[in-house]
Amino acid sequence: MSFDTDVLISGAGAAGLTLAIDLARRGVSFQLIEQNMQPFSGSRGKGIQPRTMEIFEDLCFVDRVAAAGGRYPPLCQYRPDGAHKLSLLTEAEVFPTAEEPYAAPRMLPQFATEAVMRERLAELGHYPRFGTRLTGFEQDPHGVTATVEQDASQQVIRARFLVGTDGGRSFVRHALAIDFPGEALGVRAIVADVRLEGLDRSAWHRFQLGSPATQIMICPLAGTDLFQVQAPVALDGEIDLSAAGLTALIGDRTGRRDITVCSVSWSSVYAMSARLADRYRVGRVFIAGDAAHVHPPTGGQGLNTSVQDAYNLGWKLAAVLAGAPEALLDSYEAERRPIASNMLRLSTRLLGEAKQGTMRRDREARQLDLGYRGSSLNAPGSMGGKVQAGDRAPDAPCRGQAGQPTRLFAVFQGPHWTLLGYQPHNRPSPIAGTRIVTIGEGQELVDDKGHIVAAYGIDPGQWVLVRPDGYIAGIFLSEGLEAQLSCYLARILPPSLAGNRRMNAE
Ligand SMILES: Cc1cc2nc3c(=O)[nH]c(=O)nc-3n(C[C@H](O)[C@H](O)[C@H](O)COP(=O)(O)OP(=O)(O)OC[C@H]3O[C@@H](n4cnc5c(N)ncnc54)[C@H](O)[C@@H]3O)c2cc1C
């Protein structure tokens, strides 16, 4: 049976682009289609959380994102008498540490983030097919037959898997008849990217914060000369989103007639809801990103969660396409759906706080503590002094044996698994697709400042297996290491590789 491609990705937003980049660097064949003729031009998801920055580092474009955007400015909250006070977006100022190199969220309008992602994808030799819409599909035990429409003509694409990264109104989710339970939150809001005069760019200006119906927030968008205007509006009725209409709205809500909107580059009116798909997978078809969860924008979680969905799915699809057991793909929904469920709770709670003008983004919003402790992919009994299976693998600055400064994230970077051995007694035989790195006196890496021990609480002779997406899969002792690894990897690796490993180990 012939296939046009291994993976068809429908929707080239943040989730689709992340999946495409990950598959591209793994050499997996895919097609990325996008119904719009042009890239999305709005600022919407402007907050990149630290965990997403770590993923962008792995995918080799974090510094480009950082350079294109900037830090979040302080909040400037205005009282009705015009007096104002400055405060931070986060509960306290946060700084990078050895374990968490990206401490604070970074600001970059979504159109600019997606532009950086398309650039990275182009470096890997791939491009979204704009103006191409998924209109139907059928699946059988071997693959998916999809119909796409481009320039009013239809084309059939035969793929082994289909992933719907097609946003909150997901065609794929509807076609699979996946339920999307949840609730409308009774809040309608505008978001608009504007050029304006009368406000400085040193702060995120927030007016009428104590008044849920009439508050308005105006944020300078880092890396651009635009401001993002956000405001709740009445549940019904037309909203004038022209420059004159927005100038009048700002004047009415701030009492200031010196703020003038000169032009509007993008705008939208949307009703907030919190919904979570019942399933993320039906057979050979998956949904990821907003297709699987929608929620209020408070807390800056949506784009980030969408990127992380795709990052979780990418390596699993690649492994199964290379022959790994298909059950590996079940762990995608099992791992990601609980994360989205908690994220819905967080963003809804923050919406409540935002209505009262008391919202602060705390550590939970930065997504660094997310993990998969209950996952079936965790090797049983894997407990270290500081971390356990399912936890995010922390970064740690260290030195190479040649004396050069390096970090664990530099060791993890790339599509491989990593096996870290601390002061090991022996070295296991090579495992295809896994980088084995030893740490300690006379080993490859030197923990000269003790950051690795501090972050992992690892003992001499212990081994930490890190998944391609930067989570700990298992912690093993030297005794019986080969047998434990073989047993674990048989569930994850293609049989050819797992079999070779067993032969090497014998
Ligand atoms: C005001 C506002 C502020 C926000 N702020 C933040 C924030 O600070 N941080 C954050 O993380 N998130 C934020 N978000 C949320 C964020 O914008 C979304 O979560 C994110 O865009 C989801 O990405 P996605 O790739 O899943 O979906 P989308 O970005 O919606 O992309 C889906 C793509 O699929 C395409 N498509 C749809 N149907 C088809 C089809 N049949 N065939 C082909 N293509 C199709 C669409 O055209 C679209 O390009 C905010 C949202 C709003 C509204």
PDB file of C-alpha atoms in Angstrom, residues 409-503:
ATOM      1  CA  PHE A 409      20.433  21.090  28.227  1.00  0.00           C
ATOM      2  CA  ALA A 410      23.240  21.202  25.645  1.00  0.00           C
ATOM      3  CA  VAL A 411      23.616  17.445  26.125  1.00  0.00           C
ATOM      4  CA  PHE A 412      19.860  16.877  25.788  1.00  0.00           C
ATOM      5  CA  GLN A 413      19.486  19.113  22.714  1.00  0.00           C
ATOM      6  CA  GLY A 414      18.411  17.079  19.687  1.00  0.00           C
ATOM      7  CA  PRO A 415      15.960  14.280  18.957  1.00  0.00           C
ATOM      8  CA  HIS A 416      17.762  11.594  21.004  1.00  0.00           C
ATOM      9  CA  TRP A 417      17.238  10.002  24.412  1.00  0.00           C
ATOM     10  CA  THR A 418      19.966  10.674  26.989  1.00  0.00           C
ATOM     11  CA  LEU A 419      21.362   8.282  29.586  1.00  0.00           C
ATOM     12  CA  LEU A 420      23.309  10.125  32.294  1.00  0.00           C
ATOM     13  CA  GLY A 421      25.594   8.035  34.488  1.00  0.00           C
ATOM     14  CA  TYR A 422      26.939   9.583  37.696  1.00  0.00           C
ATOM     15  CA  GLN A 423      30.331   8.227  38.755  1.00  0.00           C
ATOM     16  CA  PRO A 424      29.460   4.940  37.070  1.00  0.00           C
ATOM     17  CA  HIS A 425      31.164   1.634  37.730  1.00  0.00           C
ATOM     18  CA  ASN A 426      30.640   0.491  34.157  1.00  0.00           C
ATOM     19  CA  ARG A 427      29.281   1.721  30.845  1.00  0.00           C
ATOM     20  CA  PRO A 428      26.355   0.023  29.134  1.00  0.00           C
ATOM     21  CA  SER A 429      26.612  -1.088  25.515  1.00  0.00           C
ATOM     22  CA  PRO A 430      25.499   1.541  22.965  1.00  0.00           C
ATOM     23  CA  ILE A 431      21.789   2.064  22.326  1.00  0.00           C
ATOM     24  CA  ALA A 432      20.773   3.436  18.925  1.00  0.00           C
ATOM     25  CA  GLY A 433      19.090   6.814  19.334  1.00  0.00           C
ATOM     26  CA  THR A 434      20.426   7.303  22.866  1.00  0.00           C
ATOM     27  CA  ARG A 435      23.334   9.464  23.934  1.00  0.00           C
ATOM     28  CA  ILE A 436      25.166   7.925  26.903  1.00  0.00           C
ATOM     29  CA  VAL A 437      27.046  10.511  28.951  1.00  0.00           C
ATOM     30  CA  THR A 438      29.025   9.872  32.104  1.00  0.00           C
ATOM     31  CA  ILE A 439      29.652  12.420  34.856  1.00  0.00           C
ATOM     32  CA  GLY A 440      32.357  12.532  37.514  1.00  0.00           C
ATOM     33  CA  GLU A 441      36.079  12.285  38.104  1.00  0.00           C
ATOM     34  CA  GLY A 442      37.759  11.269  34.841  1.00  0.00           C
ATOM     35  CA  GLN A 443      34.373  11.018  33.060  1.00  0.00           C
ATOM     36  CA  GLU A 444      32.978  12.999  30.103  1.00  0.00           C
ATOM     37  CA  LEU A 445      31.329  15.730  32.170  1.00  0.00           C
ATOM     38  CA  VAL A 446      32.621  17.264  35.384  1.00  0.00           C
ATOM     39  CA  ASP A 447      30.076  18.513  37.910  1.00  0.00           C
ATOM     40  CA  ASP A 448      32.559  21.163  39.029  1.00  0.00           C
ATOM     41  CA  LYS A 449      30.055  23.367  40.878  1.00  0.00           C
ATOM     42  CA  GLY A 450      27.859  20.525  42.098  1.00  0.00           C
ATOM     43  CA  HIS A 451      24.831  21.718  40.098  1.00  0.00           C
ATOM     44  CA  ILE A 452      24.027  18.259  38.720  1.00  0.00           C
ATOM     45  CA  VAL A 453      24.008  16.641  42.156  1.00  0.00           C
ATOM     46  CA  ALA A 454      22.039  19.576  43.567  1.00  0.00           C
ATOM     47  CA  ALA A 455      19.366  19.336  40.852  1.00  0.00           C
ATOM     48  CA  TYR A 456      19.029  15.560  40.621  1.00  0.00           C
ATOM     49  CA  GLY A 457      20.104  14.364  44.096  1.00  0.00           C
ATOM     50  CA  ILE A 458      21.818  11.573  42.217  1.00  0.00           C
ATOM     51  CA  ASP A 459      24.134   9.060  43.957  1.00  0.00           C
ATOM     52  CA  PRO A 460      27.343   7.523  42.601  1.00  0.00           C
ATOM     53  CA  GLY A 461      26.508   4.568  40.387  1.00  0.00           C
ATOM     54  CA  GLN A 462      23.012   5.846  39.461  1.00  0.00           C
ATOM     55  CA  TRP A 463      21.810   6.343  35.896  1.00  0.00           C
ATOM     56  CA  VAL A 464      19.090   8.753  34.759  1.00  0.00           C
ATOM     57  CA  LEU A 465      17.318   8.084  31.464  1.00  0.00           C
ATOM     58  CA  VAL A 466      15.898  11.273  29.912  1.00  0.00           C
ATOM     59  CA  ARG A 467      13.219  11.155  27.204  1.00  0.00           C
ATOM     60  CA  PRO A 468      13.600  13.071  23.947  1.00  0.00           C
ATOM     61  CA  ASP A 469      11.113  15.652  25.288  1.00  0.00           C
ATOM     62  CA  GLY A 470      13.179  16.355  28.401  1.00  0.00           C
ATOM     63  CA  TYR A 471      11.279  14.343  31.037  1.00  0.00           C
ATOM     64  CA  ILE A 472      12.838  11.672  33.221  1.00  0.00           C
ATOM     65  CA  ALA A 473      11.895   8.163  32.082  1.00  0.00           C
ATOM     66  CA  GLY A 474      13.728   6.192  34.723  1.00  0.00           C
ATOM     67  CA  ILE A 475      16.428   6.149  37.376  1.00  0.00           C
ATOM     68  CA  PHE A 476      18.452   2.965  37.514  1.00  0.00           C
ATOM     69  CA  LEU A 477      21.261   1.466  39.569  1.00  0.00           C
ATOM     70  CA  SER A 478      24.448   0.125  37.990  1.00  0.00           C
ATOM     71  CA  GLU A 479      23.610  -3.393  39.159  1.00  0.00           C
ATOM     72  CA  GLY A 480      21.384  -4.968  36.550  1.00  0.00           C
ATOM     73  CA  LEU A 481      21.433  -1.807  34.415  1.00  0.00           C
ATOM     74  CA  GLU A 482      21.614  -3.665  31.090  1.00  0.00           C
ATOM     75  CA  ALA A 483      18.650  -5.874  31.934  1.00  0.00           C
ATOM     76  CA  GLN A 484      16.571  -2.995  33.248  1.00  0.00           C
ATOM     77  CA  LEU A 485      17.293  -0.872  30.183  1.00  0.00           C
ATOM     78  CA  SER A 486      16.498  -3.703  27.800  1.00  0.00           C
ATOM     79  CA  CYS A 487      13.212  -4.366  29.523  1.00  0.00           C
ATOM     80  CA  TYR A 488      12.281  -0.668  29.513  1.00  0.00           C
ATOM     81  CA  LEU A 489      13.345   0.089  25.959  1.00  0.00           C
ATOM     82  CA  ALA A 490      11.516  -2.901  24.504  1.00  0.00           C
ATOM     83  CA  ARG A 491       8.288  -0.955  25.178  1.00  0.00           C
ATOM     84  CA  ILE A 492       9.565   2.159  23.450  1.00  0.00           C
ATOM     85  CA  LEU A 493      12.074   1.263  20.747  1.00  0.00           C
ATOM     86  CA  PRO A 494      11.398  -0.414  17.411  1.00  0.00           C
ATOM     87  CA  PRO A 495      11.907  -4.200  17.873  1.00  0.00           C
ATOM     88  CA  SER A 496      14.942  -4.164  15.544  1.00  0.00           C
ATOM     89  CA  LEU A 497      16.770  -1.727  17.855  1.00  0.00           C
ATOM     90  CA  ALA A 498      15.533  -3.301  21.080  1.00  0.00           C
ATOM     91  CA  GLY A 499      16.557  -6.722  19.748  1.00  0.00           C
ATOM     92  CA  ASN A 500      20.036  -5.487  18.792  1.00  0.00           C
ATOM     93  CA  ARG A 501      20.425  -4.099  22.263  1.00  0.00           C
ATOM     94  CA  ARG A 502      19.564  -7.398  23.853  1.00  0.00           C
ATOM     95  CA  MET A 503      22.116  -9.142  21.618  1.00  0.00           C
TER      96      MET A 503
END
